[in-house]
mmCIF file of C-alpha atoms in Angstrom:
data_model
loop_
_atom_site.group_PDB
_atom_site.id
_atom_site.type_symbol
_atom_site.label_atom_id
_atom_site.label_comp_id
_atom_site.label_asym_id
_atom_site.label_seq_id
_atom_site.Cartn_x
_atom_site.Cartn_y
_atom_site.Cartn_z
ATOM 1 C CA GLY A 1 -36.024 88.833 -68.634
ATOM 2 C CA PHE A 2 -33.936 91.989 -68.444
ATOM 3 C CA ILE A 3 -36.370 95.014 -67.809
ATOM 4 C CA PRO A 4 -34.973 98.409 -69.038
ATOM 5 C CA GLY A 5 -35.785 100.931 -66.106
ATOM 6 C CA GLU A 6 -35.199 102.643 -62.830
ATOM 7 C CA ALA A 7 -36.732 102.739 -59.521
ATOM 8 C CA ALA A 8 -37.380 105.901 -57.290
ATOM 9 C CA SER A 9 -35.510 105.360 -53.868
ATOM 10 C CA ALA A 10 -35.053 108.201 -51.189
ATOM 11 C CA VAL A 11 -33.212 107.954 -47.763
ATOM 12 C CA LEU A 12 -34.234 109.999 -44.642
ATOM 13 C CA LEU A 13 -30.292 111.404 -42.751
ATOM 14 C CA SER A 14 -30.223 113.010 -39.559
ATOM 15 C CA LEU A 15 -27.534 113.573 -37.274
ATOM 16 C CA ALA A 16 -27.353 110.154 -35.314
ATOM 17 C CA GLN A 17 -27.788 112.220 -31.945
ATOM 18 C CA ARG A 18 -31.092 113.182 -32.697
ATOM 19 C CA ILE A 19 -32.906 110.120 -32.603
ATOM 20 C CA SER A 20 -34.931 108.490 -29.952
ATOM 21 C CA SER A 21 -35.308 105.123 -32.395
ATOM 22 C CA SER A 22 -33.530 101.982 -34.000
ATOM 23 C CA GLU A 23 -30.884 103.943 -36.820
ATOM 24 C CA LEU A 24 -28.609 102.662 -38.869
ATOM 25 C CA ILE A 25 -25.280 105.046 -38.444
ATOM 26 C CA ILE A 26 -22.884 105.865 -42.045
ATOM 27 C CA GLU A 27 -19.894 105.654 -39.830
ATOM 28 C CA SER A 28 -17.659 106.687 -43.536
ATOM 29 C CA ILE A 29 -17.319 106.155 -46.739
ATOM 30 C CA GLY A 30 -14.375 105.245 -49.319
ATOM 31 C CA LYS A 31 -14.550 106.179 -53.303
ATOM 32 C CA GLY A 32 -12.152 104.442 -55.836
ATOM 33 C CA ILE A 33 -12.341 104.572 -59.480
ATOM 34 C CA GLU A 34 -11.628 100.856 -61.591
ATOM 35 C CA LYS A 35 -10.252 102.028 -64.460
ATOM 36 C CA SER A 36 -11.606 98.431 -65.997
ATOM 37 C CA GLY A 37 -15.407 100.208 -65.804
ATOM 38 C CA ALA A 38 -17.426 97.846 -66.582
ATOM 39 C CA GLY A 39 -15.925 94.969 -67.352
ATOM 40 C CA GLY A 40 -12.701 95.748 -68.927
ATOM 41 C CA ASP A 41 -11.185 94.393 -71.737
ATOM 42 C CA LYS A 42 -7.947 92.951 -72.936
ATOM 43 C CA THR A 43 -6.373 96.188 -72.458
ATOM 44 C CA VAL A 44 -8.261 97.669 -69.941
ATOM 45 C CA PRO A 45 -8.372 94.138 -67.490
ATOM 46 C CA VAL A 46 -10.689 93.947 -64.090
ATOM 47 C CA ASN A 47 -7.876 94.477 -61.970
ATOM 48 C CA GLY A 48 -10.367 95.210 -58.180
ATOM 49 C CA ASP A 49 -8.547 98.568 -57.564
ATOM 50 C CA GLY A 50 -11.277 100.714 -57.561
ATOM 51 C CA LEU A 51 -13.470 99.318 -55.243
ATOM 52 C CA THR A 52 -10.382 97.822 -52.595
ATOM 53 C CA ASN A 53 -9.390 102.225 -52.686
ATOM 54 C CA ALA A 54 -12.987 102.325 -51.692
ATOM 55 C CA ILE A 55 -12.907 99.135 -48.965
ATOM 56 C CA LYS A 56 -10.107 100.643 -47.702
ATOM 57 C CA GLN A 57 -10.751 104.168 -47.626
ATOM 58 C CA ALA A 58 -14.260 102.730 -45.271
ATOM 59 C CA LEU A 59 -12.216 100.893 -43.118
ATOM 60 C CA THR A 60 -9.506 103.294 -41.915
ATOM 61 C CA ALA A 61 -12.466 106.339 -41.332
ATOM 62 C CA ALA A 62 -14.569 104.080 -39.480
ATOM 63 C CA ASN A 63 -11.107 102.463 -37.481
ATOM 64 C CA VAL A 64 -12.215 98.843 -38.696
ATOM 65 C CA GLN A 65 -10.804 95.854 -40.390
ATOM 66 C CA PHE A 66 -11.798 93.680 -42.797
ATOM 67 C CA ASN A 67 -11.829 90.743 -40.631
ATOM 68 C CA GLN A 68 -13.719 92.426 -37.586
ATOM 69 C CA LEU A 69 -17.017 92.035 -40.533
ATOM 70 C CA ASN A 70 -19.389 89.089 -40.837
ATOM 71 C CA TRP A 71 -21.580 90.486 -43.645
ATOM 72 C CA CYS A 72 -20.929 93.204 -46.471
ATOM 73 C CA LEU A 73 -24.537 93.942 -48.956
ATOM 74 C CA SER A 74 -23.088 94.432 -52.501
ATOM 75 C CA ASP A 75 -25.248 95.583 -55.530
ATOM 76 C CA SER A 76 -23.961 92.348 -57.371
ATOM 77 C CA ASN A 77 -26.109 91.637 -59.976
ATOM 78 C CA GLY A 78 -25.062 88.516 -61.657
ATOM 79 C CA GLU A 79 -21.926 90.105 -63.911
ATOM 80 C CA ARG A 80 -19.118 88.050 -63.714
ATOM 81 C CA PHE A 81 -16.686 91.316 -62.998
ATOM 82 C CA LYS A 82 -18.675 92.391 -59.908
ATOM 83 C CA PHE A 83 -18.227 89.456 -58.008
ATOM 84 C CA LYS A 84 -13.822 89.117 -59.601
ATOM 85 C CA GLU A 85 -13.967 92.930 -58.422
ATOM 86 C CA TYR A 86 -15.397 92.087 -54.526
ATOM 87 C CA THR A 87 -12.755 89.163 -54.851
ATOM 88 C CA ILE A 88 -9.998 90.350 -55.283
ATOM 89 C CA ALA A 89 -11.157 93.492 -52.347
ATOM 90 C CA ALA A 90 -11.514 90.918 -49.806
ATOM 91 C CA ALA A 91 -8.760 88.879 -50.569
ATOM 92 C CA ARG A 92 -6.125 91.926 -50.389
ATOM 93 C CA LEU A 93 -8.019 93.318 -47.163
ATOM 94 C CA ASP A 94 -8.958 90.422 -45.400
ATOM 95 C CA ARG A 95 -5.144 89.091 -43.867
ATOM 96 C CA ALA A 96 -6.258 87.947 -40.426
ATOM 97 C CA ASN A 97 -7.362 84.698 -39.848
ATOM 98 C CA PRO A 98 -11.544 84.577 -40.637
ATOM 99 C CA SER A 99 -12.580 81.804 -38.287
ATOM 100 C CA THR A 100 -11.360 84.106 -35.029
ATOM 101 C CA THR A 101 -13.729 87.073 -35.352
ATOM 102 C CA ARG A 102 -16.386 85.849 -37.826
ATOM 103 C CA VAL A 103 -19.495 83.874 -37.161
ATOM 104 C CA ASN A 104 -19.371 81.393 -40.484
ATOM 105 C CA GLY A 105 -15.684 82.081 -40.720
ATOM 106 C CA GLN A 106 -16.115 83.991 -43.629
ATOM 107 C CA ILE A 107 -17.779 87.324 -44.808
ATOM 108 C CA GLN A 108 -21.242 87.091 -45.455
ATOM 109 C CA LEU A 109 -21.986 88.168 -49.063
ATOM 110 C CA TRP A 110 -25.512 89.496 -49.902
ATOM 111 C CA HIS A 111 -26.897 90.830 -53.195
ATOM 112 C CA PRO A 112 -30.357 92.019 -53.256
ATOM 113 C CA ILE A 113 -30.338 92.292 -56.583
ATOM 114 C CA GLU A 114 -31.857 88.233 -56.643
ATOM 115 C CA TYR A 115 -34.942 89.672 -55.387
ATOM 116 C CA LEU A 116 -35.251 93.701 -56.430
ATOM 117 C CA GLY A 117 -34.259 92.685 -59.965
ATOM 118 C CA GLU A 118 -32.195 95.592 -62.002
ATOM 119 C CA ILE A 119 -33.307 98.656 -60.551
ATOM 120 C CA GLY A 120 -30.513 100.979 -61.239
ATOM 121 C CA ALA A 121 -29.734 104.127 -59.092
ATOM 122 C CA ALA A 122 -32.124 102.507 -56.240
ATOM 123 C CA ILE A 123 -29.625 99.609 -55.414
ATOM 124 C CA LEU A 124 -27.623 102.005 -53.083
ATOM 125 C CA PRO A 125 -30.715 103.521 -50.878
ATOM 126 C CA SER A 126 -32.111 99.682 -51.204
ATOM 127 C CA LEU A 127 -29.074 98.238 -49.343
ATOM 128 C CA LEU A 128 -29.287 100.918 -46.682
ATOM 129 C CA ILE A 129 -33.025 100.015 -45.993
ATOM 130 C CA TRP A 130 -31.921 95.723 -45.862
ATOM 131 C CA ALA A 131 -29.596 96.526 -43.899
ATOM 132 C CA PHE A 132 -31.370 98.309 -41.194
ATOM 133 C CA GLU A 133 -34.284 95.943 -41.836
ATOM 134 C CA ALA A 134 -31.793 93.161 -41.013
ATOM 135 C CA HIS A 135 -31.201 94.169 -37.574
ATOM 136 C CA ARG A 136 -34.108 95.693 -36.706
ATOM 137 C CA ARG A 137 -35.953 91.797 -37.654
ATOM 138 C CA HIS A 138 -32.648 90.345 -35.382
ATOM 139 C CA TYR A 139 -31.559 88.196 -38.777
ATOM 140 C CA ALA A 140 -28.071 90.072 -39.598
ATOM 141 C CA PRO A 141 -24.613 87.897 -38.516
ATOM 142 C CA GLY A 142 -23.462 91.359 -36.805
ATOM 143 C CA THR A 143 -23.834 94.865 -36.350
ATOM 144 C CA SER A 144 -21.623 96.864 -38.509
ATOM 145 C CA VAL A 145 -22.210 96.352 -42.208
ATOM 146 C CA LEU A 146 -20.294 96.943 -45.215
ATOM 147 C CA ILE A 147 -21.640 98.206 -47.989
ATOM 148 C CA HIS A 148 -20.726 99.188 -52.153
ATOM 149 C CA ALA A 149 -21.652 99.373 -55.229
ATOM 150 C CA GLY A 150 -20.120 100.869 -58.659
ATOM 151 C CA GLU A 151 -21.399 102.646 -61.963
ATOM 152 C CA ASP A 152 -20.538 101.091 -65.380
ATOM 153 C CA ASN A 153 -18.166 104.587 -65.741
ATOM 154 C CA GLY A 154 -15.759 102.728 -62.984
ATOM 155 C CA THR A 155 -16.684 104.373 -59.814
ATOM 156 C CA ARG A 156 -16.785 102.434 -56.816
ATOM 157 C CA VAL A 157 -17.986 103.170 -53.143
ATOM 158 C CA ALA A 158 -17.882 101.540 -50.169
ATOM 159 C CA LEU A 159 -19.400 102.501 -46.626
ATOM 160 C CA ILE A 160 -19.293 101.209 -43.724
ATOM 161 C CA ALA A 161 -22.766 101.244 -41.235
ATOM 162 C CA ARG A 162 -22.918 100.295 -37.905
ATOM 163 C CA PHE A 163 -26.779 99.356 -36.444
ATOM 164 C CA ASN A 164 -28.115 101.663 -32.320
ATOM 165 C CA ALA A 165 -31.053 100.194 -31.160
ATOM 166 C CA VAL A 166 -33.054 102.092 -29.029
ATOM 167 C CA GLY A 167 -31.439 101.093 -25.638
ATOM 168 C CA ALA A 168 -28.435 100.298 -27.008
#
């Protein structure tokens, strides 16, 4: 069942050049507004514009194309509209033949809420930690990852992060 509550978390940020250990570098951030908010209704349907714009901004700022990414971490939690938004955004942005650049031919969508539960605002820091650990422990399907999340008010954010191992 659902247990209302929020988890607490924090992220330590530093300039990438000043770190002497493995690190997750946030290369870019994008933001968009989904007019349908948390699922839409008959008058304002879910159309994925907010997430599409957020991802497009992040990709452009990082000088990366969607088809160059092998994986994505999401705050998708079982609410249908979140998967719908991501599907629409991915369909709009993934224009190249995915089998030419990706490990499995398509981008892998990971949604750790399946294991974490409803942790509220702590989800984005948790996604950053998950990306870092996946790289550090060598089970991430690529060195760059798309991370995205959204709020019920319609705000959508996306970022591109890259793992930088010591000595790399």
